[in-house]
XYZ file of C-alpha atoms in Angstrom:
737
model
C 117.222 130.285 96.363
C 116.811 127.164 98.471
C 115.051 129.192 101.167
C 112.301 130.083 98.717
C 111.869 126.453 97.717
C 111.346 125.087 101.203
C 107.801 124.263 102.381
C 106.230 126.255 105.202
C 103.756 125.382 107.903
C 100.054 125.339 107.028
C 97.845 128.313 107.876
C 95.281 128.046 110.653
C 92.305 128.654 108.346
C 89.167 126.651 109.014
C 88.946 123.368 107.070
C 85.781 123.255 104.958
C 84.144 120.448 103.091
C 85.638 119.820 99.639
C 83.705 121.191 96.668
C 82.399 118.386 94.429
C 80.180 117.858 91.466
C 77.452 116.741 93.808
C 77.141 120.374 94.941
C 76.431 122.119 91.655
C 76.303 119.434 88.956
C 78.856 118.265 86.396
C 78.246 120.795 83.624
C 77.942 123.759 85.966
C 81.186 122.659 87.573
C 83.052 122.572 84.298
C 82.227 126.132 83.416
C 81.751 127.716 86.839
C 83.831 130.700 87.896
C 87.200 129.796 89.335
C 86.561 132.156 92.251
C 83.565 130.076 93.321
C 85.722 126.952 93.491
C 88.478 128.679 95.434
C 86.009 130.003 98.004
C 85.432 126.491 99.325
C 89.124 125.672 99.582
C 90.417 126.138 103.063
C 94.171 126.701 103.229
C 96.970 128.632 101.634
C 100.363 126.968 101.552
C 103.715 128.076 100.207
C 105.209 125.820 97.541
C 108.333 126.628 95.516
C 108.206 130.248 96.611
C 104.520 130.777 95.755
C 101.392 131.050 97.893
C 98.894 128.557 96.497
C 95.516 127.170 97.487
C 95.740 123.733 99.092
C 93.276 121.600 97.120
C 94.805 118.112 97.350
C 91.770 117.162 99.457
C 90.632 113.535 99.251
C 91.801 113.223 95.658
C 93.957 110.442 94.254
C 94.383 111.525 90.612
C 94.162 114.529 88.317
C 93.219 114.435 84.627
C 94.049 117.597 82.677
C 91.994 118.306 79.542
C 92.905 121.185 77.199
C 90.036 123.529 76.285
C 89.470 126.257 73.715
C 91.168 129.605 74.212
C 89.748 132.125 71.795
C 92.298 133.212 69.229
C 94.967 130.705 70.328
C 93.898 127.146 69.525
C 90.705 127.619 67.485
C 92.140 125.623 64.589
C 92.678 122.558 66.757
C 89.244 122.571 68.389
C 87.422 123.410 65.117
C 88.933 120.371 63.435
C 86.283 118.021 61.982
C 86.416 114.284 62.658
C 85.523 111.987 59.779
C 84.877 108.946 61.952
C 84.464 109.883 65.626
C 82.844 106.505 66.349
C 86.041 104.574 65.590
C 88.075 106.985 67.687
C 85.559 106.467 70.487
C 85.903 102.703 70.192
C 89.665 103.074 70.406
C 89.308 104.977 73.674
C 86.566 102.814 75.192
C 87.080 99.282 73.835
C 84.598 97.643 76.241
C 81.609 99.587 74.888
C 79.701 97.586 72.290
C 77.986 100.621 70.710
C 79.182 104.183 70.349
C 76.890 107.038 71.486
C 74.327 108.081 68.885
C 75.470 111.722 68.933
C 78.863 110.839 67.459
C 78.364 111.899 63.849
C 80.868 112.490 61.015
C 81.871 116.140 60.964
C 81.820 116.419 64.753
C 84.325 118.994 66.012
C 87.278 118.027 68.142
C 85.966 120.342 70.889
C 82.640 118.509 71.089
C 84.339 115.119 70.910
C 86.800 115.822 73.755
C 83.998 117.249 75.905
C 82.003 114.061 75.308
C 85.057 111.943 76.158
C 85.590 113.893 79.360
C 82.034 113.293 80.509
C 82.248 109.586 79.692
C 85.528 109.178 81.566
C 83.983 110.916 84.568
C 81.024 108.578 84.399
C 83.305 105.537 84.536
C 85.152 107.098 87.463
C 81.894 107.615 89.359
C 80.807 104.066 88.689
C 84.030 102.902 90.341
C 82.884 104.723 93.486
C 85.122 107.765 93.183
C 84.219 111.332 94.068
C 84.803 113.759 91.186
C 85.346 117.501 90.914
C 86.703 119.764 88.181
C 87.821 123.345 87.736
C 89.486 125.607 85.199
C 93.164 126.411 85.395
C 94.359 129.883 86.321
C 94.923 130.629 82.599
C 91.538 129.138 81.665
C 93.162 126.940 79.034
C 92.701 123.616 80.858
C 90.139 121.751 82.908
C 91.402 119.748 85.868
C 89.322 116.690 86.728
C 90.168 115.467 90.220
C 88.920 112.160 91.565
C 89.459 109.932 94.561
C 87.862 106.862 96.063
C 85.224 107.853 98.607
C 82.608 105.060 98.599
C 83.905 102.463 101.049
C 81.668 99.662 99.772
C 82.681 100.223 96.157
C 86.296 100.615 97.239
C 86.162 97.116 98.698
C 84.505 95.800 95.520
C 87.296 97.360 93.464
C 89.926 95.944 95.844
C 88.517 92.461 95.351
C 88.241 92.885 91.599
C 91.790 94.192 91.271
C 93.207 91.686 93.781
C 94.535 94.411 96.055
C 97.266 93.493 98.510
C 96.157 93.830 102.137
C 97.908 93.015 105.380
C 96.491 90.571 107.900
C 95.640 92.009 111.295
C 98.009 90.736 114.005
C 94.901 89.842 116.019
C 93.988 87.301 113.320
C 96.894 85.158 114.508
C 95.545 85.145 118.056
C 92.214 83.801 116.780
C 93.937 80.566 115.692
C 96.161 80.363 118.793
C 99.316 81.466 116.966
C 101.670 84.417 117.244
C 102.322 87.005 114.597
C 106.000 86.709 113.562
C 108.522 89.487 114.108
C 112.117 90.039 113.002
C 113.364 89.051 116.472
C 112.905 85.631 118.066
C 114.304 84.219 121.298
C 113.594 80.526 121.651
C 109.912 80.200 120.842
C 109.053 83.758 121.725
C 108.537 86.437 119.060
C 109.800 89.700 120.503
C 107.743 92.802 119.721
C 109.546 96.119 119.432
C 107.869 99.492 118.969
C 108.947 101.490 115.922
C 108.395 105.037 114.714
C 104.792 106.038 114.023
C 103.457 105.871 110.482
C 102.965 109.079 108.481
C 99.307 109.094 109.551
C 100.234 108.757 113.232
C 99.459 105.055 113.663
C 101.601 103.085 116.111
C 103.635 100.423 114.334
C 105.972 97.710 115.551
C 108.254 95.050 114.116
C 105.539 92.432 113.588
C 105.381 91.125 110.006
C 101.914 89.744 109.245
C 101.342 88.155 105.864
C 99.878 89.965 102.876
C 96.928 88.396 101.074
C 94.757 89.295 98.122
C 91.613 91.005 99.323
C 88.319 89.102 99.150
C 85.082 89.600 101.041
C 85.788 86.323 102.830
C 88.845 87.693 104.664
C 87.435 91.179 105.249
C 87.240 90.817 109.032
C 90.858 89.707 109.486
C 92.658 92.182 107.220
C 93.568 95.819 107.676
C 92.158 98.584 105.490
C 93.528 98.938 101.982
C 96.512 101.271 102.193
C 96.265 104.581 100.386
C 99.232 103.818 98.127
C 97.586 100.534 97.109
C 94.292 102.324 96.465
C 96.100 104.704 94.099
C 97.443 101.725 92.163
C 94.163 99.817 91.870
C 92.116 102.932 90.993
C 94.312 103.512 87.954
C 94.239 99.847 87.024
C 90.466 99.721 87.496
C 89.979 102.704 85.188
C 92.292 101.080 82.673
C 89.862 98.167 82.374
C 87.294 100.517 80.822
C 89.419 103.273 79.276
C 92.503 102.768 77.144
C 94.681 105.145 79.124
C 97.665 105.137 76.771
C 95.405 106.452 73.978
C 93.688 108.942 76.288
C 97.011 110.371 77.465
C 98.494 110.478 73.972
C 95.578 112.063 72.094
C 93.038 113.703 74.425
C 94.485 114.755 77.774
C 97.601 116.707 78.549
C 98.363 115.048 81.858
C 97.223 112.204 84.094
C 99.037 111.997 87.404
C 98.565 110.952 91.053
C 98.181 113.890 93.424
C 100.701 114.752 96.121
C 99.272 114.987 99.639
C 100.718 118.042 101.341
C 100.248 116.825 104.910
C 102.165 113.600 104.251
C 104.993 115.481 102.548
C 105.184 117.844 105.501
C 105.468 114.867 107.848
C 108.330 113.391 105.795
C 109.982 116.814 105.811
C 109.570 117.125 109.588
C 111.222 113.726 110.067
C 114.266 114.978 108.179
C 113.913 112.813 105.072
C 113.505 115.689 102.609
C 114.894 118.524 104.731
C 118.006 119.999 103.062
C 118.770 121.878 106.276
C 119.803 118.523 107.747
C 122.381 117.554 105.103
C 124.464 115.319 107.357
C 121.581 113.606 109.102
C 122.573 109.936 109.271
C 120.035 107.733 107.425
C 117.681 105.717 109.624
C 117.143 102.059 108.820
C 113.344 102.350 108.956
C 113.003 105.566 106.928
C 112.446 103.615 103.660
C 109.310 102.192 105.331
C 107.913 105.726 105.554
C 108.911 106.338 101.947
C 107.143 103.136 100.891
C 104.019 104.213 102.768
C 103.767 107.355 100.645
C 105.611 106.731 97.371
C 105.369 102.942 97.170
C 107.985 100.204 97.136
C 109.323 101.287 93.740
C 110.815 104.521 95.107
C 111.506 103.105 98.575
C 113.762 100.419 97.057
C 116.019 103.095 95.563
C 116.300 105.031 98.815
C 116.947 101.809 100.707
C 119.880 101.168 98.347
C 121.115 104.716 98.918
C 120.767 104.360 102.694
C 122.484 100.967 102.823
C 125.356 102.146 100.606
C 125.891 105.211 102.789
C 125.741 103.293 106.064
C 128.208 100.666 104.807
C 130.640 103.407 103.766
C 131.273 104.426 107.374
C 134.121 101.955 108.017
C 136.010 102.474 104.700
C 135.582 106.239 105.103
C 137.021 106.242 108.629
C 139.969 104.042 107.618
C 140.720 106.131 104.511
C 141.032 109.332 106.540
C 144.490 108.337 107.759
C 146.012 107.853 104.278
C 146.565 111.534 103.317
C 148.350 112.108 106.644
C 150.493 108.961 106.583
C 151.450 108.713 102.893
C 153.874 111.710 102.760
C 155.882 110.347 105.699
C 156.457 106.750 104.601
C 158.291 105.084 101.744
C 156.605 103.927 98.533
C 156.990 100.317 99.630
C 155.175 100.854 102.912
C 152.522 102.978 101.189
C 151.945 100.131 98.744
C 151.467 97.728 101.640
C 148.907 100.089 103.178
C 147.121 100.458 99.832
C 147.201 96.711 99.206
C 145.689 96.010 102.612
C 142.986 98.580 101.959
C 142.296 96.995 98.566
C 141.854 93.588 100.176
C 139.502 95.138 102.709
C 137.443 96.725 99.894
C 137.092 93.345 98.158
C 135.613 91.888 101.346
C 133.598 95.073 101.929
C 131.882 94.843 98.540
C 131.070 91.175 99.156
C 129.540 91.720 102.598
C 127.755 94.871 101.450
C 126.019 93.163 98.516
C 125.090 90.133 100.631
C 123.685 92.373 103.358
C 121.882 94.522 100.793
C 120.188 91.446 99.336
C 119.040 90.294 102.773
C 117.790 93.730 103.775
C 116.080 94.347 100.435
C 114.249 91.016 100.556
C 113.180 91.732 104.135
C 111.901 95.186 103.142
C 110.007 93.781 100.163
C 108.381 91.234 102.460
C 107.380 94.011 104.847
C 106.027 96.150 102.000
C 103.925 93.290 100.629
C 106.083 92.712 97.551
C 106.750 89.018 98.060
C 107.211 86.434 95.338
C 103.497 85.632 95.271
C 102.601 89.091 94.010
C 102.254 89.319 90.238
C 103.989 92.063 88.332
C 101.781 94.651 86.628
C 103.011 95.871 83.273
C 101.605 99.137 81.962
C 101.571 99.509 78.191
C 103.290 102.712 77.043
C 101.093 105.286 75.373
C 103.524 105.568 72.419
C 103.622 101.826 71.714
C 102.400 100.716 68.269
C 102.061 97.004 67.727
C 102.116 97.318 63.941
C 105.693 98.668 64.057
C 107.157 95.643 65.849
C 109.526 93.786 63.550
C 109.190 96.435 60.830
C 112.112 97.613 58.717
C 111.984 101.135 60.177
C 112.116 99.805 63.732
C 115.055 97.500 62.926
C 116.952 100.370 61.298
C 116.311 102.575 64.319
C 117.725 99.916 66.652
C 120.723 99.398 64.351
C 121.427 103.131 64.360
C 121.302 103.218 68.141
C 123.776 100.363 68.566
C 126.035 101.898 65.928
C 126.151 105.068 68.016
C 126.988 102.961 71.067
C 130.035 101.578 69.254
C 131.077 105.046 68.046
C 130.948 106.536 71.530
C 132.897 103.588 72.945
C 135.524 104.058 70.237
C 135.813 107.766 71.036
C 136.635 106.966 74.649
C 139.308 104.441 73.697
C 141.046 106.628 71.108
C 140.871 109.826 73.167
C 142.389 108.075 76.180
C 145.294 106.827 74.062
C 145.784 110.284 72.524
C 145.948 111.968 75.935
C 148.381 109.336 77.256
C 150.735 109.798 74.285
C 150.574 113.575 74.519
C 151.192 113.566 78.269
C 154.178 111.210 77.779
C 155.708 113.513 75.145
C 155.429 116.449 77.532
C 157.366 114.643 80.249
C 159.997 113.399 77.764
C 160.601 116.963 76.563
C 160.349 119.119 79.699
C 162.101 122.098 78.097
C 159.631 122.358 75.183
C 156.580 124.607 74.876
C 152.912 123.637 74.398
C 150.169 126.229 73.944
C 152.559 128.904 75.181
C 153.357 127.008 78.389
C 156.399 125.121 79.550
C 155.834 121.395 79.023
C 156.316 120.702 82.729
C 153.460 123.111 83.493
C 151.281 121.944 80.605
C 151.556 118.331 81.804
C 149.930 119.279 85.091
C 146.841 120.543 83.300
C 146.409 117.509 81.062
C 144.802 115.550 83.870
C 141.811 117.875 83.484
C 141.314 116.695 79.895
C 140.370 113.193 81.051
C 137.671 114.567 83.344
C 136.550 117.068 80.722
C 136.157 114.357 78.077
C 134.112 112.201 80.461
C 131.770 115.062 81.360
C 131.376 116.304 77.773
C 130.736 112.888 76.225
C 128.393 112.023 79.088
C 126.490 115.275 78.546
C 126.047 114.372 74.864
C 125.428 110.627 75.137
C 122.931 110.615 78.023
C 120.217 112.815 76.432
C 120.860 111.308 72.984
C 120.529 107.732 74.250
C 117.411 108.574 76.258
C 115.817 110.318 73.270
C 116.525 107.418 70.915
C 115.382 104.781 73.418
C 112.130 106.596 74.127
C 111.409 106.688 70.398
C 111.963 102.970 70.073
C 108.819 100.878 70.027
C 109.023 99.261 73.470
C 105.699 97.877 74.673
C 105.979 98.362 78.442
C 107.773 100.759 80.741
C 109.822 97.829 82.028
C 111.001 97.001 78.486
C 111.913 100.631 77.903
C 113.809 100.893 81.178
C 115.753 97.665 80.546
C 116.836 98.856 77.080
C 117.821 102.251 78.487
C 119.849 100.703 81.311
C 121.713 98.407 78.915
C 122.706 101.123 76.443
C 123.463 103.821 78.979
C 125.549 101.560 81.208
C 127.383 100.022 78.239
C 128.751 103.438 77.279
C 128.991 105.029 80.720
C 130.910 102.113 82.227
C 133.560 102.377 79.500
C 133.457 106.189 79.470
C 133.878 106.517 83.236
C 136.147 103.566 83.999
C 138.267 102.891 80.882
C 140.520 105.997 81.034
C 141.530 105.055 84.586
C 141.834 101.329 83.882
C 144.029 102.138 80.901
C 146.371 104.213 83.065
C 147.387 101.127 85.021
C 146.781 98.263 82.580
C 147.959 99.553 79.201
C 149.864 102.802 79.544
C 152.889 101.375 81.461
C 153.506 98.842 78.669
C 152.700 101.027 75.631
C 153.352 104.737 76.159
C 155.217 104.402 79.423
C 154.654 106.217 82.713
C 155.364 109.897 83.363
C 158.183 110.863 85.647
C 161.828 109.852 85.923
C 162.831 106.339 84.982
C 159.494 105.382 83.452
C 158.598 103.773 86.780
C 155.146 102.380 87.534
C 154.862 104.782 90.449
C 154.476 107.608 87.919
C 151.350 105.966 86.508
C 150.023 105.315 90.009
C 150.526 108.927 91.100
C 148.935 110.164 87.885
C 145.997 107.762 88.318
C 145.500 108.804 91.938
C 145.423 112.488 91.025
C 143.041 111.876 88.108
C 140.673 109.827 90.283
C 140.541 112.416 93.055
C 139.979 115.248 90.592
C 137.254 113.381 88.737
C 135.448 112.285 91.885
C 135.331 115.808 93.297
C 134.178 117.150 89.925
C 131.505 114.460 89.682
C 130.084 115.241 93.121
C 129.989 118.975 92.412
C 128.393 118.567 88.981
C 125.675 116.180 90.198
C 124.843 118.428 93.151
C 124.773 121.484 90.908
C 122.489 119.641 88.486
C 119.980 118.959 91.259
C 120.083 122.582 92.382
C 119.484 123.725 88.801
C 116.420 121.447 88.543
C 114.983 122.955 91.723
C 115.725 126.494 90.538
C 114.047 125.830 87.179
C 110.914 124.540 88.930
C 110.890 127.663 91.078
C 111.206 129.847 87.998
C 108.422 127.939 86.185
C 105.963 128.457 89.039
C 106.802 132.152 89.346
C 106.381 132.597 85.603
C 102.975 130.894 85.683
C 101.861 133.212 88.477
C 102.816 136.211 86.371
C 100.689 134.895 83.495
C 97.472 134.693 85.518
C 94.656 136.640 83.967
C 93.402 138.564 87.006
C 95.007 140.125 90.037
C 92.794 138.119 92.392
C 93.486 134.794 90.701
C 95.136 132.117 92.804
C 97.169 129.163 91.706
C 96.111 125.864 93.260
C 98.409 123.162 94.614
C 97.234 120.665 91.980
C 98.078 123.170 89.226
C 101.570 123.522 90.657
C 101.938 119.741 90.572
C 100.952 119.748 86.899
C 103.987 121.945 86.171
C 106.415 119.613 87.916
C 108.654 117.156 86.106
C 107.706 113.499 85.719
C 109.698 110.778 87.421
C 110.096 108.807 84.240
C 112.527 106.115 83.138
C 115.168 108.748 82.400
C 115.127 110.136 85.944
C 115.065 106.687 87.528
C 117.997 105.350 85.501
C 119.977 108.520 86.158
C 119.450 108.227 89.931
C 120.518 104.585 90.018
C 123.526 105.209 87.778
C 124.986 107.733 90.217
C 124.967 105.157 93.025
C 126.184 102.300 90.823
C 129.029 104.294 89.265
C 130.229 105.470 92.688
C 130.169 101.880 93.943
C 132.229 100.897 90.896
C 134.921 103.494 91.546
C 135.310 102.388 95.146
C 135.378 98.686 94.245
C 137.834 99.051 91.364
C 140.134 101.871 92.477
C 139.726 102.023 96.245
C 143.254 100.644 96.705
C 144.706 103.466 94.575
C 142.729 106.437 95.939
C 141.268 105.478 99.353
C 140.225 109.085 99.940
C 137.351 108.518 97.491
C 135.585 106.579 100.258
C 135.362 109.533 102.617
C 134.468 111.865 99.742
C 131.685 109.524 98.652
C 130.351 109.167 102.187
C 130.318 112.912 102.867
C 128.672 113.671 99.507
C 126.022 110.956 99.845
C 124.435 112.558 102.907
C 123.459 115.947 101.399
C 122.808 114.414 97.966
C 120.214 112.093 99.468
C 118.444 115.057 101.073
C 118.370 116.932 97.780
C 117.021 113.859 95.969
C 114.307 113.429 98.591
C 113.433 117.143 98.336
C 113.164 116.770 94.556
C 110.847 113.775 94.911
C 108.630 115.710 97.315
C 108.457 119.227 95.940
C 109.794 119.491 92.403
C 108.430 116.460 90.579
C 105.065 114.781 90.245
C 104.066 111.983 92.553
C 105.218 108.619 91.256
C 102.591 106.185 90.003
C 102.963 103.210 92.379
C 103.859 99.950 90.707
C 104.614 96.473 91.970
C 108.346 95.907 92.206
C 110.601 93.002 93.079
C 113.682 94.878 94.238
C 116.573 96.346 92.281
C 116.033 94.284 89.134
C 118.846 94.656 86.581
C 120.819 96.894 88.924
C 121.493 93.986 91.272
C 123.195 92.072 88.450
C 125.207 95.148 87.491
C 126.375 95.706 91.079
C 127.570 92.097 91.353
C 129.304 92.331 87.974
C 131.128 95.488 89.068
C 132.159 93.823 92.324
C 133.803 90.924 90.454
C 135.571 93.332 88.096
C 136.752 95.199 91.193
C 138.335 92.027 92.551
C 140.250 91.475 89.295
C 141.494 95.073 89.127
C 142.515 95.147 92.768
C 144.470 91.900 92.462
C 146.224 93.177 89.327
C 147.195 96.457 90.986
C 148.465 94.729 94.138
C 150.499 92.067 92.282
C 151.800 93.956 89.230
C 151.642 97.672 90.036
C 152.471 97.662 93.743
C 154.438 94.380 93.598
C 153.971 94.190 97.337
C 155.642 90.745 97.441
C 158.712 92.062 95.570
C 158.554 89.482 92.762
C 160.791 90.012 89.730
C 159.735 87.110 87.508
C 156.686 87.947 85.353
C 155.614 84.310 85.194
C 155.550 84.077 88.985
C 153.586 87.322 89.179
C 151.077 86.055 86.619
C 150.539 82.747 88.392
C 150.189 84.502 91.732
C 147.733 87.005 90.221
C 145.586 84.219 88.799
C 145.706 82.274 92.059
C 144.818 85.232 94.283
C 142.184 86.604 91.903
C 140.470 83.208 91.661
C 140.776 82.659 95.417
C 139.152 86.011 96.204
C 136.455 85.395 93.570
C 135.752 81.967 95.064
C 135.652 83.519 98.543
C 133.103 86.070 97.328
C 131.035 83.287 95.789
C 131.225 81.166 98.941
C 130.218 84.089 101.153
C 127.315 84.811 98.811
C 126.181 81.193 99.007
C 126.610 81.094 102.790
C 124.572 84.254 103.257
C 121.918 82.990 100.846
C 118.989 84.907 99.385
C 117.257 85.579 102.695
C 118.197 86.144 106.296
C 117.281 83.660 109.009
C 114.762 86.135 110.440
C 112.992 86.400 107.084
C 112.899 82.632 106.642
C 111.290 82.282 110.067
C 108.710 84.958 109.253
C 107.793 83.342 105.940
C 107.585 79.872 107.498
C 105.331 81.109 110.304
C 103.088 83.011 107.888
C 102.902 80.038 105.542
C 101.835 77.715 108.353
C 99.291 80.099 109.892
C 97.838 81.659 106.753
C 95.965 78.535 105.698
C 94.442 78.226 109.180
C 93.272 81.841 109.178
C 91.788 81.671 105.683
C 90.091 78.329 106.375
C 88.582 79.730 109.571
C 87.247 82.808 107.750
C 85.792 80.701 104.924
C 83.964 78.633 107.504
C 82.603 81.746 109.246
C 81.580 83.266 105.909
C 79.763 80.090 104.932
C 77.917 80.045 108.272
C 76.803 83.643 107.793
C 75.590 83.139 104.236
C 74.084 79.678 104.838
C 72.678 79.706 108.387
């Protein structure tokens, strides 16, 4: 199946000029034969197992409008509008007067056609090139547009305060050097890096980003394509209320994937599943940012950093399965305790390094502190519902369900512990037709089964309820989703294992002879290993199922085409792909965060999880990258400031990990052979606080930014004013000779 999903090389057909409205006119274009449009397209590519026409062209966005299909949706398009003028005003709030042809009784078909033409007019006025064509089923019209007028593109960049990078040569003009991430004495060392996706030579210089104005035009680089995608959408949003347009008129509005760029990322190994164990490169997130934007690149930088930092724990943990059977419990506990202490330090250094690297990447991607955050209003948001009784009841219901699911985890864990204890106390009895000694071995699967089942129920339910809450912005929605999902998942995933070592020895007792703590430790180790393997397999299988479903959807659409000579276009394939919405983003982050939590909390009990996590991260990252490239729509670029709430969650988990590790070392392993509980408690508190203070001190010592970043920012801050002042002076001399 995966073979059919992989992209292939482009054909050698001659590239022709893209077909636009300028060729045949807007109305002729809307209703022209599809064959005429396809004649001017130049390449056939293979996507998700289908040969499609490559029509990504110079386009940035696609708007998909439904149209009448005789005998299928006549009732919808024949619907009469009582007040089309007010609906028009809702869509185009900046227009003082509605068009004179909007009369009561106007059909929905005529109204949507009029809206489509008006939207296209606004797009043209922005300086964009526009084209449109019918879908293969002739039930939709695709309106494609992209910025083509350079002068108007610069006007839009200035109006939307686009972020542009200073040219390194601008520093030379004021007798200064462009900063880099390496400095020896007073010399900034320049180091060549991998070429950009478009083949441009790049190096480690870090020029400042500024807001584009005509004054600085000569000293800044061209507006990057990913930034143009962002400002084109924002510019259109000034004239058209996009959340209303998407909710009531169009079916889809999405940025268009560029096949050549995706092929370049694939060739570099980022999204190539045939290179599953390809070690992540430190600069690959820069390529991801160039195409997808900093929002997606930040996630893959986290994934890369986590995987790279797992190398040492993974290598050390390899020896444990070979050594443990040949040494005593006491020596094994010393090994485990030492590994636990190492993991406490590992999590501290990892998070400090991640913060430094993330801040440096954000600086390089132009996402510094001076950049304002853009908040897009959700299309389902209704201001009149805020604070209403129905909205308050909906929120109350959601939090009630949170409590119920948390309670289920607590009670089920206790039930399984009691049942497992009874089996070991009565080894000669029978349960479900099995000897109790045999049945006890299978009960460890119930813990994993409960986690997977409850997770399968809670995740879609929570996402559904959160999406139907009246959150104004995507950021508000995502924050609420993170809070409720993590609140349940953290207890669901971690509590059964925490209980095995914290509560079970003192309440139900440990399995095995003599009710010794080692029975609980062995049981916990087996449960952790089983769950971790199951988790890796289930997540990987879930990704494969998503890819297979996309493949099936495309094949089904091809079978529905109305003529044997009809061809599906690449943009139409993209319209079928899944959105990278808040649900997908939170799910991706949760997998990394939960894995980090298991290693931080239980690494001293089951060190083998480190090598399992490392080995699974490599192919999982390739599958995720393949999904981003070929089985979901291109992500709308947004301004981001790093990991956001996830950074707080990672630090919280790290501190919990310190507490759990200290408890296991002092009470469960009793590595110091202390018999007095009071002495153990005091030692636990002392060591736990000492390690927590050490983590805090290391965090403070490392600081928010690396020394290299501080030097870059200081140099840019000193030079930027000189460059801007010089350009203002030159601009004034040109305009006032």
